[in-house]
CSV table of C-alpha atoms in Angstrom, one decimal:
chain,number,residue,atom,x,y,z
A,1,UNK,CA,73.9,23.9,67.4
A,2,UNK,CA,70.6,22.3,68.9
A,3,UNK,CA,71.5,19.7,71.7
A,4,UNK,CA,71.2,16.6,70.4
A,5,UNK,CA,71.0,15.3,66.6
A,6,UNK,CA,74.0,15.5,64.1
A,7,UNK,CA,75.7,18.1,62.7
A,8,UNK,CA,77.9,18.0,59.6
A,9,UNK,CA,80.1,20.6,59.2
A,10,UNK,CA,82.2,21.9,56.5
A,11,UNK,CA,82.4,18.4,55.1
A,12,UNK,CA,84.6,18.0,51.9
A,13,UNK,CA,86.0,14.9,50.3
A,14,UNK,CA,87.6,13.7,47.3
A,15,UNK,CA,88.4,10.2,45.7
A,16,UNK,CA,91.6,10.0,44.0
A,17,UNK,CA,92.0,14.0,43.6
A,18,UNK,CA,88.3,14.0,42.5
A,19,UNK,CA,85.9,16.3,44.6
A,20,UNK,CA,82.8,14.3,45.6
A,21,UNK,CA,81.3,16.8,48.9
A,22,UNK,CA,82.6,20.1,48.9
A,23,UNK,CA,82.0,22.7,51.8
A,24,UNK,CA,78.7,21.1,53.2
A,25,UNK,CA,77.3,21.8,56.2
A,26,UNK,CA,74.3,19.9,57.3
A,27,UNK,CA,72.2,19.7,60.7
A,28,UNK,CA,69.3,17.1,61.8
A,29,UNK,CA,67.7,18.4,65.1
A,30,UNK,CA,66.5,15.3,67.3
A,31,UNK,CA,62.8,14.1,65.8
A,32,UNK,CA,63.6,15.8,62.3
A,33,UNK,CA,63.6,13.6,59.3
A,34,UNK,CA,66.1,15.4,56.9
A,35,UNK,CA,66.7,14.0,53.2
A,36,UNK,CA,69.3,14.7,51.0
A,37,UNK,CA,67.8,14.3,47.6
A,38,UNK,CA,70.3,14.8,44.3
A,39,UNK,CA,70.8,12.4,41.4
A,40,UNK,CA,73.1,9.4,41.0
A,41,UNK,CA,76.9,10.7,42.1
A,42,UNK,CA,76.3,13.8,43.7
A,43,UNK,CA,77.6,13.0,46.7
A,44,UNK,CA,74.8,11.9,49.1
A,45,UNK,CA,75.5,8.3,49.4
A,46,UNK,CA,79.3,10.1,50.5
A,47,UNK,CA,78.3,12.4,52.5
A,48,UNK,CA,76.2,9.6,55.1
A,49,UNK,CA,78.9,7.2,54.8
A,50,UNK,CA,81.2,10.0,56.3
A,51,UNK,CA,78.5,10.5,58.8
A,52,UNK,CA,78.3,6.8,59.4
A,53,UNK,CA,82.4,6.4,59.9
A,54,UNK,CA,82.3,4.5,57.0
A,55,UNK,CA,84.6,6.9,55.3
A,56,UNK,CA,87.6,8.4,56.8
A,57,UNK,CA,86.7,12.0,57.1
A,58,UNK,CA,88.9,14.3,55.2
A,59,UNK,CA,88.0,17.7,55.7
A,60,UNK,CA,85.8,19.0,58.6
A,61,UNK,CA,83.8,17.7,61.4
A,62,UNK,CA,81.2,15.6,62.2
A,63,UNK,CA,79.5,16.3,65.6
A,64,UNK,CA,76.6,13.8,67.7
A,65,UNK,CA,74.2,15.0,70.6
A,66,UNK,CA,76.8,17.7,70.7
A,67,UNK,CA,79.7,15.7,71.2
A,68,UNK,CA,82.6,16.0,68.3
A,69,UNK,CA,82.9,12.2,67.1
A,70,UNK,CA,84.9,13.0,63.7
A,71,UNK,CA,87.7,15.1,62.8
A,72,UNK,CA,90.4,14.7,60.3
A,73,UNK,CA,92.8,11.9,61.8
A,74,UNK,CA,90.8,11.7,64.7
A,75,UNK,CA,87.4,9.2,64.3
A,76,UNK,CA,84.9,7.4,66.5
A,77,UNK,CA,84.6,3.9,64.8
A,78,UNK,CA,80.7,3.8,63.3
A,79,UNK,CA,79.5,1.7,66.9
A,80,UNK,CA,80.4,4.2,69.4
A,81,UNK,CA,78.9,7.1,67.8
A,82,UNK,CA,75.3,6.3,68.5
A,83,UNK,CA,74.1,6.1,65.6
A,84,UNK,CA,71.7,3.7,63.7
A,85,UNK,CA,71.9,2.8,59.8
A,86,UNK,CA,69.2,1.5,57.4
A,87,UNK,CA,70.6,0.4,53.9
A,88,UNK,CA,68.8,-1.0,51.1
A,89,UNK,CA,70.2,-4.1,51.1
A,90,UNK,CA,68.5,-4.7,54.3
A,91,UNK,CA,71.4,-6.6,55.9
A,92,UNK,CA,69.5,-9.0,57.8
A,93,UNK,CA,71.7,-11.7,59.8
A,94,UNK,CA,70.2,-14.9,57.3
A,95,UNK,CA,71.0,-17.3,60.6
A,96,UNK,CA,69.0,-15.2,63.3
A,97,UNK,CA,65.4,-15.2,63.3
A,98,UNK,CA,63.3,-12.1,63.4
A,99,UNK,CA,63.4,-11.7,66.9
A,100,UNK,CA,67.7,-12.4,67.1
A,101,UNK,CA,67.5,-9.8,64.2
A,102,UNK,CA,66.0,-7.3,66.7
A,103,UNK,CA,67.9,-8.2,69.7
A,104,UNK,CA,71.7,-8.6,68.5
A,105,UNK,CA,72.4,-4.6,69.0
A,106,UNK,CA,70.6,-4.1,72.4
A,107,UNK,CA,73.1,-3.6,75.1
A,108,UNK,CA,73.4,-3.2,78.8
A,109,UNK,CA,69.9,-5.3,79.5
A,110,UNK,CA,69.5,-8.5,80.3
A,111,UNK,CA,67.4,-11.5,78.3
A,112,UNK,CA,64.2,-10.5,79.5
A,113,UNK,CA,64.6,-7.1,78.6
A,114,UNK,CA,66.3,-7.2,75.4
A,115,UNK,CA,63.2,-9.8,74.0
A,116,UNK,CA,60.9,-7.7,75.8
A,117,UNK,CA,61.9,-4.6,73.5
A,118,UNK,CA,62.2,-6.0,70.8
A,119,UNK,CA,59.0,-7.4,70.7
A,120,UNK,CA,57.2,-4.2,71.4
A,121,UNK,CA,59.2,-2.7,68.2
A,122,UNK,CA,58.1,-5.7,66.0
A,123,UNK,CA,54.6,-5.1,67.8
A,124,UNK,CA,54.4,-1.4,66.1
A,125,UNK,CA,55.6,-2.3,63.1
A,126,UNK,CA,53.0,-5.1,62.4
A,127,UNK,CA,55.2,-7.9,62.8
A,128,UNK,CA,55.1,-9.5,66.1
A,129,UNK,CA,53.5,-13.0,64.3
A,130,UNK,CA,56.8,-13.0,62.3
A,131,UNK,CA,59.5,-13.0,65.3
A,132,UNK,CA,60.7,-16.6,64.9
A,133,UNK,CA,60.8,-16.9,61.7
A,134,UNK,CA,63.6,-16.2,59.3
A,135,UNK,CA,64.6,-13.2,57.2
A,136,UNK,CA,64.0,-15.3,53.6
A,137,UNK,CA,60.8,-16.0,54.5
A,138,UNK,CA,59.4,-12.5,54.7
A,139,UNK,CA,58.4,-10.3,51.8
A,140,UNK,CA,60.8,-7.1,50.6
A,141,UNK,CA,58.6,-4.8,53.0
A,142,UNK,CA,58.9,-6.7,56.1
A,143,UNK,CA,62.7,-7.2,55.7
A,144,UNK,CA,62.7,-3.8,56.1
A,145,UNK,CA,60.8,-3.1,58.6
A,146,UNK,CA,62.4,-6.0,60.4
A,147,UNK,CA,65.8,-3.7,59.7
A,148,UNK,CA,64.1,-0.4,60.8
A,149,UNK,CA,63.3,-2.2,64.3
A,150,UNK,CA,66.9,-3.9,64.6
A,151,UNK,CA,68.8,-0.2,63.9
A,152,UNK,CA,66.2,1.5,66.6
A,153,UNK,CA,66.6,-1.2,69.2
A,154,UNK,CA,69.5,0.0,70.7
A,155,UNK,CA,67.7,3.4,71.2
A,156,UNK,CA,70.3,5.5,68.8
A,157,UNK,CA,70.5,9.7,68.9
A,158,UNK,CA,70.8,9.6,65.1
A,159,UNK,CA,69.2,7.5,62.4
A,160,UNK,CA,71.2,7.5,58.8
A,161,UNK,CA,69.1,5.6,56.1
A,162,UNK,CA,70.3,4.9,52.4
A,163,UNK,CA,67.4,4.6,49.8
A,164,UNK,CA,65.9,2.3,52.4
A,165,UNK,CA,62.4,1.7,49.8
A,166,UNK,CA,64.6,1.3,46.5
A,167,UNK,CA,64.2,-2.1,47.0
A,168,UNK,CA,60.5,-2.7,47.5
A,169,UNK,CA,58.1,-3.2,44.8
A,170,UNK,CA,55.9,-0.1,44.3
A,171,UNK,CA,52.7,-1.2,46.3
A,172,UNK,CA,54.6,-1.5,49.2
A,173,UNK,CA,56.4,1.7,50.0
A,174,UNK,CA,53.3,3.7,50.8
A,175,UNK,CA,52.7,1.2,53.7
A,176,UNK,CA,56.5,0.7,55.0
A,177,UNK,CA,57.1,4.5,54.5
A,178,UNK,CA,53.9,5.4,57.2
A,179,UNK,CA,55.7,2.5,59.4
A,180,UNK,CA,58.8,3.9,59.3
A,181,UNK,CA,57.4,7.5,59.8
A,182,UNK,CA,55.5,6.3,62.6
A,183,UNK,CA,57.9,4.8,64.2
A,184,UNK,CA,60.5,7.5,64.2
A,185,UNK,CA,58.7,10.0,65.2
A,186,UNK,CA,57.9,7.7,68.7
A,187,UNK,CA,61.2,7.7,68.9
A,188,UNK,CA,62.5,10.9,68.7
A,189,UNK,CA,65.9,10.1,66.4
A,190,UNK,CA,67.4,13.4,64.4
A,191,UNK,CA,67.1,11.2,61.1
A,192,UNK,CA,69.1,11.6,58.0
A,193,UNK,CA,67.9,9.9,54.9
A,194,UNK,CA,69.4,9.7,51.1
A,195,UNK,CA,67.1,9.2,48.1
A,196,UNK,CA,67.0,10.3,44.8
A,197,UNK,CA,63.5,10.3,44.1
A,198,UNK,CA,61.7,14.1,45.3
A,199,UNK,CA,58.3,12.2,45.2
A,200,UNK,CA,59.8,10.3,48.4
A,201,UNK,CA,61.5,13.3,49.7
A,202,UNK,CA,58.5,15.5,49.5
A,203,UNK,CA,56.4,12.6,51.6
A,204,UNK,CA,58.5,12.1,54.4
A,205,UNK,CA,60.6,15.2,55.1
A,206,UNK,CA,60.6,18.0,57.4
A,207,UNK,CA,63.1,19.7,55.3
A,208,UNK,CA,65.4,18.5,51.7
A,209,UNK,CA,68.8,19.5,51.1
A,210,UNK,CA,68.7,19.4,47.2
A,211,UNK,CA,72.9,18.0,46.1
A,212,UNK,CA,74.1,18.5,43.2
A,213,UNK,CA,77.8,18.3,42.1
A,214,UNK,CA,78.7,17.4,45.8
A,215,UNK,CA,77.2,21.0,47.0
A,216,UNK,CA,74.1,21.8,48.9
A,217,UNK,CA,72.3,24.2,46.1
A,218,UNK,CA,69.0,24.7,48.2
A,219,UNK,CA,68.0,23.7,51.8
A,220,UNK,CA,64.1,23.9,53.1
A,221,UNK,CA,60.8,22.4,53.7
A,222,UNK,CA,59.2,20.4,50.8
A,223,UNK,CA,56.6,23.2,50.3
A,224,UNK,CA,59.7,26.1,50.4
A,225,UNK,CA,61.5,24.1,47.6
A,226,UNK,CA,58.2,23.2,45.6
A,227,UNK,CA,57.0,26.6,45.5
A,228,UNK,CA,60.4,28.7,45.3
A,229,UNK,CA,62.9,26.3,43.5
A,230,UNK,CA,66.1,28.3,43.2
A,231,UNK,CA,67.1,27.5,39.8
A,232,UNK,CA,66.0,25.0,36.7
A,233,UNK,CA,67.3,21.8,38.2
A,234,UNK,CA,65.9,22.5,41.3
A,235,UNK,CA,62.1,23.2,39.8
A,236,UNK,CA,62.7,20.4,36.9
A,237,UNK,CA,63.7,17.9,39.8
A,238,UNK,CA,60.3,18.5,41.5
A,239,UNK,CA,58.3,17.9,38.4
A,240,UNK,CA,57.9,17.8,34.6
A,241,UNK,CA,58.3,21.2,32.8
A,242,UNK,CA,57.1,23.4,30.0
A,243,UNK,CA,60.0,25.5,28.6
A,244,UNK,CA,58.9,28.9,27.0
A,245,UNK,CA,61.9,31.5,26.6
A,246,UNK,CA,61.3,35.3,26.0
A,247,UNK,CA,62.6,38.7,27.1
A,248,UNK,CA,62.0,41.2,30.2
A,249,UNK,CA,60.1,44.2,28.8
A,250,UNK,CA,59.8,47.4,30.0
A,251,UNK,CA,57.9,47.6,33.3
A,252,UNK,CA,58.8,44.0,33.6
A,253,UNK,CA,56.6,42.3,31.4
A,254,UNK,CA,57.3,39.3,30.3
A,255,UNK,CA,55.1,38.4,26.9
A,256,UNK,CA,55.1,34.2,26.1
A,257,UNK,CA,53.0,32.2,24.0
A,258,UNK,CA,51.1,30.9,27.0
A,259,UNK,CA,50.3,34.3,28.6
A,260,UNK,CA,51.9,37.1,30.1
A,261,UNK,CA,54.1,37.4,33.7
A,262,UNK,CA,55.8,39.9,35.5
A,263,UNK,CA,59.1,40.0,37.4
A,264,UNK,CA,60.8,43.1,39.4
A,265,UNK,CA,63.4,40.8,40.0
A,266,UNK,CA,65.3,40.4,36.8
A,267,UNK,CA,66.6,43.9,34.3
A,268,UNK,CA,64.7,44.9,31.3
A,269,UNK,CA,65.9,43.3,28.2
A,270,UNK,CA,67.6,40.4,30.1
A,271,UNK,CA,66.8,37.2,28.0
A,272,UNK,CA,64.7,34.7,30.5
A,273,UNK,CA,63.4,30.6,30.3
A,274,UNK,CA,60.0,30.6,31.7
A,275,UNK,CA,59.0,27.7,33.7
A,276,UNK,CA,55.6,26.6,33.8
A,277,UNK,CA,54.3,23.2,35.6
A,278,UNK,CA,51.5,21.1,33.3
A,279,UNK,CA,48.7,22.3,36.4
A,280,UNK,CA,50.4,25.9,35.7
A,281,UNK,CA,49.2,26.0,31.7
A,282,UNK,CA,45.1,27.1,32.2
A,283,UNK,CA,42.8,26.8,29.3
A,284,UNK,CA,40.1,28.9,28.6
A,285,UNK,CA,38.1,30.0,25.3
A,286,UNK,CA,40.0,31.2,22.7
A,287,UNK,CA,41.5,34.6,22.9
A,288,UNK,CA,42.0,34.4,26.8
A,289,UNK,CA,45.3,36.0,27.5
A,290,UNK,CA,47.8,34.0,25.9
A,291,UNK,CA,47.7,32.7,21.9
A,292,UNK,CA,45.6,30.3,20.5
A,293,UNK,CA,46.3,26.9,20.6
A,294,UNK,CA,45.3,23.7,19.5
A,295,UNK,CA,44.5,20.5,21.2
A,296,UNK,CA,46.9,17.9,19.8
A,297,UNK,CA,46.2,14.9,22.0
A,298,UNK,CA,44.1,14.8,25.2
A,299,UNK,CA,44.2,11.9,27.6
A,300,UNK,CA,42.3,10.6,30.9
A,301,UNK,CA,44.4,9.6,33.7
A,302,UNK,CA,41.5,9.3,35.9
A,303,UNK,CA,41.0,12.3,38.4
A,304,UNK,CA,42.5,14.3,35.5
A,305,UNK,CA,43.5,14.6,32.2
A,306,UNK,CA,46.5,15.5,29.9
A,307,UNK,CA,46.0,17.8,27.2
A,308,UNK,CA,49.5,18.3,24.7
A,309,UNK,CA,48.7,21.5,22.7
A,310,UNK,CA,50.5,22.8,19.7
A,311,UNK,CA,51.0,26.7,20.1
A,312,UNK,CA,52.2,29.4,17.0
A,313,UNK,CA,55.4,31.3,17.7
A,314,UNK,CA,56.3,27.6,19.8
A,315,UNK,CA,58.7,25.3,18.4
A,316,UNK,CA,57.7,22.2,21.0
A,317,UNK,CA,53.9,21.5,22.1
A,318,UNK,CA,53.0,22.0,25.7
A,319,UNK,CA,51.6,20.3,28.1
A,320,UNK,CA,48.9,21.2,30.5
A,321,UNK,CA,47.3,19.6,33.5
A,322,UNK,CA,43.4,19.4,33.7
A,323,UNK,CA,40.6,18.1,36.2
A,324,UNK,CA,38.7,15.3,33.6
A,325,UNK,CA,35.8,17.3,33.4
A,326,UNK,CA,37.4,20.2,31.9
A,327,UNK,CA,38.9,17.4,29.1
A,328,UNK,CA,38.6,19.5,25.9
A,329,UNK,CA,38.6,17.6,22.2
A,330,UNK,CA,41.4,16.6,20.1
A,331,UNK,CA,41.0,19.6,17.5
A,332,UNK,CA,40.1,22.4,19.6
A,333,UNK,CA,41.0,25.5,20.1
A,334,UNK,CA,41.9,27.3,23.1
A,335,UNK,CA,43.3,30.5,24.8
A,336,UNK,CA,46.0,30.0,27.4
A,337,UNK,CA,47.1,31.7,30.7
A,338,UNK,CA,49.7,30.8,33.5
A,339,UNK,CA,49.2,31.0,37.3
A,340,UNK,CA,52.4,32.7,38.6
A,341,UNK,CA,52.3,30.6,41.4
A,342,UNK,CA,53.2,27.6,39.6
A,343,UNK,CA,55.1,29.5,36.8
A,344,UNK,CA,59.1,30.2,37.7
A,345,UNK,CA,61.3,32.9,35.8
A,346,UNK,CA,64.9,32.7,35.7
A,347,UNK,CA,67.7,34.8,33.3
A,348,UNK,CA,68.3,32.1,30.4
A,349,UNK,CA,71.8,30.3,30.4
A,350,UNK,CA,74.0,30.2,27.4
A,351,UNK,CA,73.5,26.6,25.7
C-alpha cells in the first residue's frame, strides 16, 4: 500500500441479511481525488460511511496513512482517524459565524493561530469578506465552501465527500468544483468522493470506481473508462447510446445499418449489441459505407447540432452528433459510417 491515504479493503456489508458492498477493495494515494460513481443504492454512500466510522464495519478493514483504524469489532471512532467529511447538507454550526465555522476543529494551536488559519483558507476560497457573518446569510455555493475550509482546517490525511454539489443550483458548481479542486490539491489529502453524476466524476477525478450492485465493475482514469467501458452500463453511464444489434461474421465482420466493424475479440456467429455514441454515427453522401438514411429531425444546440435519422432494416431512429455547419435538412438523405473509437462491441444478453 502507498504510505499515506486510505485503503479499503475487502469491505462487505449487509443491512438486515441484505448485501449492500460486497468484496470491495479500494485505495486513495495522498493528493488523489478518487470518485465512486454508481446509481442511487449501489452502495457508495455505504461504503464512505464505513470509511467515515459512521458504520460499524462488518467484514474487512479499513486502513489510514498506513495505520489499521477499522476491523471487525475493533473501530477508531470517526474523530481519531484523521479524516475530514464534506456532506451535502453542508452541516454548518447555524450559531458560529464563518470564521467559528472554520476554527471549531483546529486543535493543538492557540487563538492566534487557529484564526490565523482559518483565515488564510477562507482567503483561497474567496471568502475572507464573509468571516463574521453567519452561515444563513451566504448563498448554497459559499456554504460549501465555508464547509470545504472547516473539514481541511484541521489539516486531515483523508478527505471523504458525499455529493457535496447536489445541493447547489447549476451555475454554481463549475465555480465551487475549481475551488474545491484547487484547494485540495494545495493540500495534498488522498480524497474520496461519492456522486452519481459521471459528468462530475469525469471533471474532477484522477481515477472512478464505477459501483454497481455494491461491487466495483471497473476502476480507471476518466479517459480509460470513457474510451474502454467494460460493459453496456458502464458505456450507457458515460453517455447517451445508439443500440444496433447484429452478428460476428466470418473474419470478424460485423455488418450494421450504420456501417461496418470488426472485432478479433468475440467468435464468429456470436450474436452482438453494437454501441455507438451520437459523435460516433458520421454522415456522409449517400451510399457511404453504411445504408441510407433519412433525416427525420435536425436541431441546433449551438456549437452543434442533433440530427435523429430514420434507417431501413432499423426498428428505432438514431441519433448522431454533428458540428452546426455540417447541419443537413429535414428530408435528406444520407450514408452512414461509425468511428470504432467511439463505437463499443459486446456479445448481446438474453432479454
Amino acid at each position: 500500500m502507498t504510505e499515506g491515504g486510505i485503503r479499503l479493503e475487502g469491505i462487505c456489508h449487509a443491512y438486515e441479511g441484505v448485501s449492500v458492498v460486497t468484496d470491495l477493495t479500494l485505495e486513495v494515494a495522498p493528493g488523489e481525488l478518487v470518485c465512486l460513481l454508481g446509481p442511487s443504492g449501489c452502495g457508495k454512500t455505504t461504503t464512505l460511511r464505513i470509511a467515515a466510522g459512521l458504520e460499524p464495519l462488518q467484514i474487512g478493514r479499513v486502513i489510514v496513512g498506513g495505520a489499521e483504524v477499522a476491523r471487525p469489532g475493533r473501530e477508531l471512532p470517526p474523530e481519531g482517524r484523521g479524516i475530514g467529511m464534506v456532506f451535502q447538507d453542508f452541516a454548518l454550526f447555524p450559531h458560529l459565524n464563518v470564521l467559528e465555522n472554520v476554527c471549531f476543529g483546529i486543535e493543538g494551536r492557540d487563538k492566534a493561530a487557529r484564526r490565523a488559519l482559518a483565515l488564510d483558507l477562507l482567503r483561497r476560497l474567496r471568502l475572507e469578506d464573509r468571516a463574521e457573518t453567519y452561515p444563513h446569510t451566504l448563498s448554497g455555493g459559499e456554504q460549501q465552501r465555508v464547509a470545504l475550509a472547516r473539514a481541511l482546517a484541521p489539516k486531515p490525511a483523508v478527505m471523504l465527500m458525499d455529493e457535496p454539489f447536489s445541493g447547489l443550483d447549476v451555475r454554481l458548481r463549475d465555480a465551487v468544483r475549481e475551488d474545491m479542486l484547487s484547494l485540495l490539491g494545495d493540500e495534498g489529502a488522498a480524497t474520496l468522493m461519492v456522486t452519481h453524476d459521471p459528468d462530475e466524476a469525469m471533471r474532477m477525478a484522477d481515477r472512478i470506481a464505477v459501483m454497481r450492485g455494491g461491487r466495483i465493475i471497473q476502476e480507471g482514469t476518466p479517459d480509460d473508462l470513457y474510451r474502454r467501458p467494460a460493459d453496456r452500463f458502464i458505456a450507457e453511464f458515460f453517455s447517451e447510446l445508439n443500440v444496433l444489434h447484429a452478428d460476428v461474421e466470418p473474419g470478424g465482420q460485423i455488418f450494421t445499418p450504420a456501417g461496418c466493424l470488426e472485432t478479433q475479440e468475440i467468435a464468429c456467429g456470436t450474436p452482438v449489441e453494437v454501441l455507438a455514441r451520437p459523435e460516433a454515427v458520421r454522415l456522409g453522401e449517400n451510399g457511404a459505407n453504411g445504408h441510407p438514411a433519412r433525416v427525420v429531425q435536425a436541431r441546433s444546440l449551438g456549437p452543434y447540432g442533433i440530427v435523429e435519422l430514420a434507417v431501413e432494416g432499423q426498428q428505432c431512429q438514431l441519433r448522431c452528433r454533428v458540428p452546426r455547419r455540417a447541419l443537413p435538412a429535414v428530408g435528406d438523405t444520407v450514408g452512414l459510417a461509425l468511428d470504432p473509437e467511439q463505437t463499443f462491441v459486446f456479445p448481446r444478453e438474453d432479454d
